[in-house]
Coordinates of C-alpha atoms and ligand atoms in Angstrom, one line a residue:
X1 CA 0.0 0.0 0.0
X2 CA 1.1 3.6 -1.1
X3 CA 2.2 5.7 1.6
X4 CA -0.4 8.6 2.9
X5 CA 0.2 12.0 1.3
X6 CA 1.7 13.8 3.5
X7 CA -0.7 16.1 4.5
X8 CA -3.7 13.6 4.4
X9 CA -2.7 11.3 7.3
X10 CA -5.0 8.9 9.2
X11 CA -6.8 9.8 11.9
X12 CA -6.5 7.2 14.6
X13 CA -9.1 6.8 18.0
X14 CA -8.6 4.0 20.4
X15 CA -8.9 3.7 23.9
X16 CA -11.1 1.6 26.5
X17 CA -14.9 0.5 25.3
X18 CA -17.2 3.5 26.8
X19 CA -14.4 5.9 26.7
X20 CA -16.1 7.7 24.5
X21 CA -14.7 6.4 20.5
X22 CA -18.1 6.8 19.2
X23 CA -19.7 9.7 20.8
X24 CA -16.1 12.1 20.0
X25 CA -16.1 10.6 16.8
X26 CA -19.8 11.3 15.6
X27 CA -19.0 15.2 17.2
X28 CA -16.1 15.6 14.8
X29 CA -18.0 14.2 11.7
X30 CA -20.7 16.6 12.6
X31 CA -18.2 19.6 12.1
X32 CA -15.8 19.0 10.1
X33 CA -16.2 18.2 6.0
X34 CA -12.5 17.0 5.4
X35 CA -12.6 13.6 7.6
X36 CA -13.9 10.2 6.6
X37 CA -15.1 7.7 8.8
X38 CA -13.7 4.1 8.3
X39 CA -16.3 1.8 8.2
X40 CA -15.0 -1.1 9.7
X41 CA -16.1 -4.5 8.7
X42 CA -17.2 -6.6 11.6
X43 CA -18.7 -10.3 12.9
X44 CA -20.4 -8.5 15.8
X45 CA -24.3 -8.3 15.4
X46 CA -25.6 -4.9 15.3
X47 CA -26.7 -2.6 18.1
X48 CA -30.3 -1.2 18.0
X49 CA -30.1 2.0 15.6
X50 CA -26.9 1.2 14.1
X51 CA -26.9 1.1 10.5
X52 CA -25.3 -1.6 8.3
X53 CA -22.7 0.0 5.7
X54 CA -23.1 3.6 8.2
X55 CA -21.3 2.3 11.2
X56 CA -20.1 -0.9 10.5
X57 CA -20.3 -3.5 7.3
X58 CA -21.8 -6.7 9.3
X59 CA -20.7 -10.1 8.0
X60 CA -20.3 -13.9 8.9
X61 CA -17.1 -15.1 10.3
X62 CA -17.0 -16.9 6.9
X63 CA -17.2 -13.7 4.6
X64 CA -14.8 -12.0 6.9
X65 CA -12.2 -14.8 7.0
X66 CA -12.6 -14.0 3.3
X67 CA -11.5 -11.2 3.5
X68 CA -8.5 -11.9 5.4
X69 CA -7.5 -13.8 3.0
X70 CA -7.7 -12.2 -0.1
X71 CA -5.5 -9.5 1.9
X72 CA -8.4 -6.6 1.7
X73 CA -8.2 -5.9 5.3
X74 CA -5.2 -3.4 6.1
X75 CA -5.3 -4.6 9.8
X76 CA -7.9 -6.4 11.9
X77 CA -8.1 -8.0 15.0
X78 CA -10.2 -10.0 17.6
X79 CA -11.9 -7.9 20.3
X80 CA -14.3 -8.9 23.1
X81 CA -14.8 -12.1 20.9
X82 CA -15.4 -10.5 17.9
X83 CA -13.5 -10.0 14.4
X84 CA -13.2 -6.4 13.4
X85 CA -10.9 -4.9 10.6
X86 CA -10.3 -1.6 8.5
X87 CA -11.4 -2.5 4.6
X88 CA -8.1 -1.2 2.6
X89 CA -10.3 0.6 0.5
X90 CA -11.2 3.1 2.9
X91 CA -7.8 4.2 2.7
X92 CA -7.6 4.7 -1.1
X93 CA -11.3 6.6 -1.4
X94 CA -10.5 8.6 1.5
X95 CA -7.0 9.8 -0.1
X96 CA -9.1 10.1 -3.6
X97 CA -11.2 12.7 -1.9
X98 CA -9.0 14.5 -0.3
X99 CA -10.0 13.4 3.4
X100 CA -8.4 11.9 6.1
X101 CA -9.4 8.6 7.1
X102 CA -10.6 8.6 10.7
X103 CA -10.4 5.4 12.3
X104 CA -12.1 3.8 15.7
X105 CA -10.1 0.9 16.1
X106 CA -8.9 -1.3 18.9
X107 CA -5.0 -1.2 20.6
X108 CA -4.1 -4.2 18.5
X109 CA -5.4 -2.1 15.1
X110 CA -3.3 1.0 15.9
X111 CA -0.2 -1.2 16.5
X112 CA -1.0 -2.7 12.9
X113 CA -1.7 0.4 11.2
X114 CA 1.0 2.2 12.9
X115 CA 3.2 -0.5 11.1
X116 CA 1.6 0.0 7.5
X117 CA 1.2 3.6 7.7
X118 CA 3.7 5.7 10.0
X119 CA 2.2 8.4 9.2
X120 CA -1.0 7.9 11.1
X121 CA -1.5 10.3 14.3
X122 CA -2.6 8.1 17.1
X123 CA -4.8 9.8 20.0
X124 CA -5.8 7.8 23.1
X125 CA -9.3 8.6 24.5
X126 CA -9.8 7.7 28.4
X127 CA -12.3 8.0 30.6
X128 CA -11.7 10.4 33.4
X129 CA -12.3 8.0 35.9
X130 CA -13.4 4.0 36.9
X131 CA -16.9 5.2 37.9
X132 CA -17.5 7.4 34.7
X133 CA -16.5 4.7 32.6
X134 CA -18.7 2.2 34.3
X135 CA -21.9 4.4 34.6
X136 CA -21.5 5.6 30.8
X137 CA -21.0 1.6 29.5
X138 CA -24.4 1.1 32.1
X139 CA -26.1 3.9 30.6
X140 CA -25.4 3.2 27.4
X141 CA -27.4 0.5 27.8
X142 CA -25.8 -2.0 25.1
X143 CA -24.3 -4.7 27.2
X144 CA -25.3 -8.0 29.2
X145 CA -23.4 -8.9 32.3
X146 CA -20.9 -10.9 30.2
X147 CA -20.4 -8.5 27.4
X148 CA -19.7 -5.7 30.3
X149 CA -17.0 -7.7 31.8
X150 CA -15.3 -8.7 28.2
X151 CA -15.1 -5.1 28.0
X152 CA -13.5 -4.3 31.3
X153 CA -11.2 -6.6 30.8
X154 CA -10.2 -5.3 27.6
X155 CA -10.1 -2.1 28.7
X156 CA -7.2 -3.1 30.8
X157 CA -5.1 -4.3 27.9
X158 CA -5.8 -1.2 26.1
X159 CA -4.7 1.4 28.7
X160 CA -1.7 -1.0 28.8
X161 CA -0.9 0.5 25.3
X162 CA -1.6 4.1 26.3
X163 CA 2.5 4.8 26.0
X164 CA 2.9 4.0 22.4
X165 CA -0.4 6.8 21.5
X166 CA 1.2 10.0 20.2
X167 CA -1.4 12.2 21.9
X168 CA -3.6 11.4 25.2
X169 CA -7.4 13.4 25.5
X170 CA -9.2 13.0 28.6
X171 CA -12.8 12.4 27.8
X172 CA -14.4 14.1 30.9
X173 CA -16.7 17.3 29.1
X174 CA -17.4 16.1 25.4
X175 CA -16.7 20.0 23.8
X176 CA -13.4 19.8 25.3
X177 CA -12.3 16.7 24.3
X178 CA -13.4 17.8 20.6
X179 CA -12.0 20.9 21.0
X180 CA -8.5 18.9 22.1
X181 CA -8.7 16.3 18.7
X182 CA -9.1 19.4 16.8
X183 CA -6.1 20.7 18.1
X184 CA -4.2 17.5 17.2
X185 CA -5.4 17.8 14.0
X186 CA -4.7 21.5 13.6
X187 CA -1.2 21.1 15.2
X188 CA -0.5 18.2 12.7
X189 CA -1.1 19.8 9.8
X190 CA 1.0 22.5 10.7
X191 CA 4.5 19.8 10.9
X192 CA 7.4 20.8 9.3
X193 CA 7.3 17.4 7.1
X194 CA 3.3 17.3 6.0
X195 CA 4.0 20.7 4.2
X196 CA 1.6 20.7 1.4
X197 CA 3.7 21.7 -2.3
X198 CA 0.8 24.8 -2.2
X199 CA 3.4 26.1 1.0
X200 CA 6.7 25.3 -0.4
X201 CA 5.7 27.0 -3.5
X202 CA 4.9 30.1 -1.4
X203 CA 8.1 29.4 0.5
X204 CA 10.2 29.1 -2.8
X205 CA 7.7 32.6 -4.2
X206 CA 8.6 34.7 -1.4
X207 CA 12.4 33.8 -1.8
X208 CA 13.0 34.4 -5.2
X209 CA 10.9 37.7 -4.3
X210 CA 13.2 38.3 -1.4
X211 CA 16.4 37.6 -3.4
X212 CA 14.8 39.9 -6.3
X213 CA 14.5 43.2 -4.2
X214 CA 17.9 42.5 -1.9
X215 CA 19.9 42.5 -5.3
X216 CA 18.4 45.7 -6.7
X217 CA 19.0 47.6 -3.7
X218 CA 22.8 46.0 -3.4
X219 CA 23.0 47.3 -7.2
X220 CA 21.3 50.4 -6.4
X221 CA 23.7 51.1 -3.4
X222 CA 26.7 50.6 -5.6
X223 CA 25.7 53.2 -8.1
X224 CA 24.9 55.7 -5.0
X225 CA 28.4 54.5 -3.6
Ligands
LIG301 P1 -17.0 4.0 22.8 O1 -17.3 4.2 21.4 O2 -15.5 4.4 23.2 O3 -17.3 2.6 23.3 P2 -19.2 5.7 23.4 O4 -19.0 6.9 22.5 O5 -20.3 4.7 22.9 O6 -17.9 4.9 23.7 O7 -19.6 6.3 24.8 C1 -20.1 5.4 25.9 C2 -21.3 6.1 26.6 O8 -20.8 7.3 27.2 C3 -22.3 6.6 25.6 O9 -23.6 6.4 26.2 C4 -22.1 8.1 25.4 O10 -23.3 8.8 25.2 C5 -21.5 8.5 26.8 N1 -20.4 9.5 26.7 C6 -19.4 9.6 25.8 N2 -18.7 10.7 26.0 C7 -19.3 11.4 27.0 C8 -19.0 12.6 27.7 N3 -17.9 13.4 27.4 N4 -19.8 13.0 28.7 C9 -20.9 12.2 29.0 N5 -21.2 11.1 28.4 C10 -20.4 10.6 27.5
LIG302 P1 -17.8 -1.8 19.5 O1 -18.2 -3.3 19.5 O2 -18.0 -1.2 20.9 O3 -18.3 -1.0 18.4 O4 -16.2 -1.9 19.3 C1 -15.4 -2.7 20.1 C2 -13.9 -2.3 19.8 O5 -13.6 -2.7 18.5 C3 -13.6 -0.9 20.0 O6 -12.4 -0.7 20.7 C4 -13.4 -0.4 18.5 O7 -12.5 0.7 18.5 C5 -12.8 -1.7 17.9 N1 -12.9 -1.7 16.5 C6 -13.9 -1.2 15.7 N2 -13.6 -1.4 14.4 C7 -12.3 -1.9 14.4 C8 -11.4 -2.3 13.3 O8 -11.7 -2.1 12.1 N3 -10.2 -2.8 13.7 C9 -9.9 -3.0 15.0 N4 -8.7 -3.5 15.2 N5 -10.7 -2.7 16.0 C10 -11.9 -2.1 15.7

């Protein structure tokens, strides 16, 4: 797979199951027109009002061992049970349009996709605390007694991980922890390395305009001289 143009890199959210993936995620979507959500392919059945191809493709184990195969997925992994992995495609039509691919994936998917594409920024979402995590997965409403305990204990696996994230946002007031991605994003952009050929042409303009003006007044200094 081609590298990510530089200024186009993933978008990477992990962090523990009610941490708040989702709810940041749908924010940023809601705001922002140059971001594309990865649609992850999954064996998990959906939740009530989840949408098949909106917030995940829903297969068979089969169909997605299929897929494995046939090398489509550019990483996947088992979580809570379940397979879930980032179709390779959403890569290429997120780059065709411009957008960068913003993906929800698990501990094990960033270290993948930290491997295919360096140029991924990785940001950690925690809960602020054990009880806010634990009332927001109750409230949410979406798991039975076993589910909720899969999840805890993958949620100690993944704050495991937290040291390899480039950037950690504490999920405590929703607006800030928006506010915080955005920042990433903003601050990413702005790295010496993704600099877009639009800036270094500005960058080579203003030089040669630079050089320009300093040599007529060195020539116009001389005839004064
Ligand atoms: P994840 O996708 O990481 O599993 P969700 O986005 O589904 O987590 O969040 C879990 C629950 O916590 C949801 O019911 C969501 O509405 C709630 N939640 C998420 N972020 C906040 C927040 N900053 N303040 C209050 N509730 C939140
Ligand atoms: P949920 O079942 O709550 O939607 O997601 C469970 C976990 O699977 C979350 O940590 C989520 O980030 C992760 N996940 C969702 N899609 C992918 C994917 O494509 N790849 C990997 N590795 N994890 C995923």
């Amino acid at each position: 797979m081609r590298p990510a143009p530089a200024h186009l890199f993933p978008i990477v959210l992990a962090g523990p199951s009610g941490g708040g993936k989702t709810t940041v995620r749908r924010a940023l979507l809601g705001r922002r027109s140059d971001l594309r959500f990865s649609v992850s392919a999954t064996t998990r059945a959906p939740r009530p009002g989840e949408v098949d191809g909106r917030d995940y493709q829903y297969m068979d184990r089969a169909t997605f061992e299929r897929l494995i195969e046939a090398e489509e997925l550019l990483e996947w992994a088992q979580v809570h049970g379940d397979l879930y992995g980032t179709p390779r495609s959403n890569l290429r039509s997120a780059w065709d349009e411009g957008l960068h691919l913003l993906l929800d994936i698990d501990v094990q998917g960033a270290r993948q996709l930290r491997a295919v594409q360096p140029d991924a920024v990785t940001i950690f979402l925690l809960p602020p605390s054990y009880e806010r995590l634990v009332d927001r997965l109750r409230n949410r409403g979406s798991e039975d007694r076993s589910s909720f305990r899969k999840r805890m204990r993958s949620a100690l696996a993944e704050l495991a991980e937290v040291e390899r994230f480039d950037y950690v946002v504490v999920n405590d007031d929703l607006e800030d922890a928006v506010r915080a991605v955005e920042s990433v994003i903003a601050a990413e952009r702005h790295k010496l390395r993704r600099l877009t050929p639009d800036v270094m042409q500005v960058v080579r303009d203003l030089s040669d305009s630079l050089n320009g003006m300093l040599l007529a007044s060195d020539e116009q200094e001389a005839r004064n001289a």
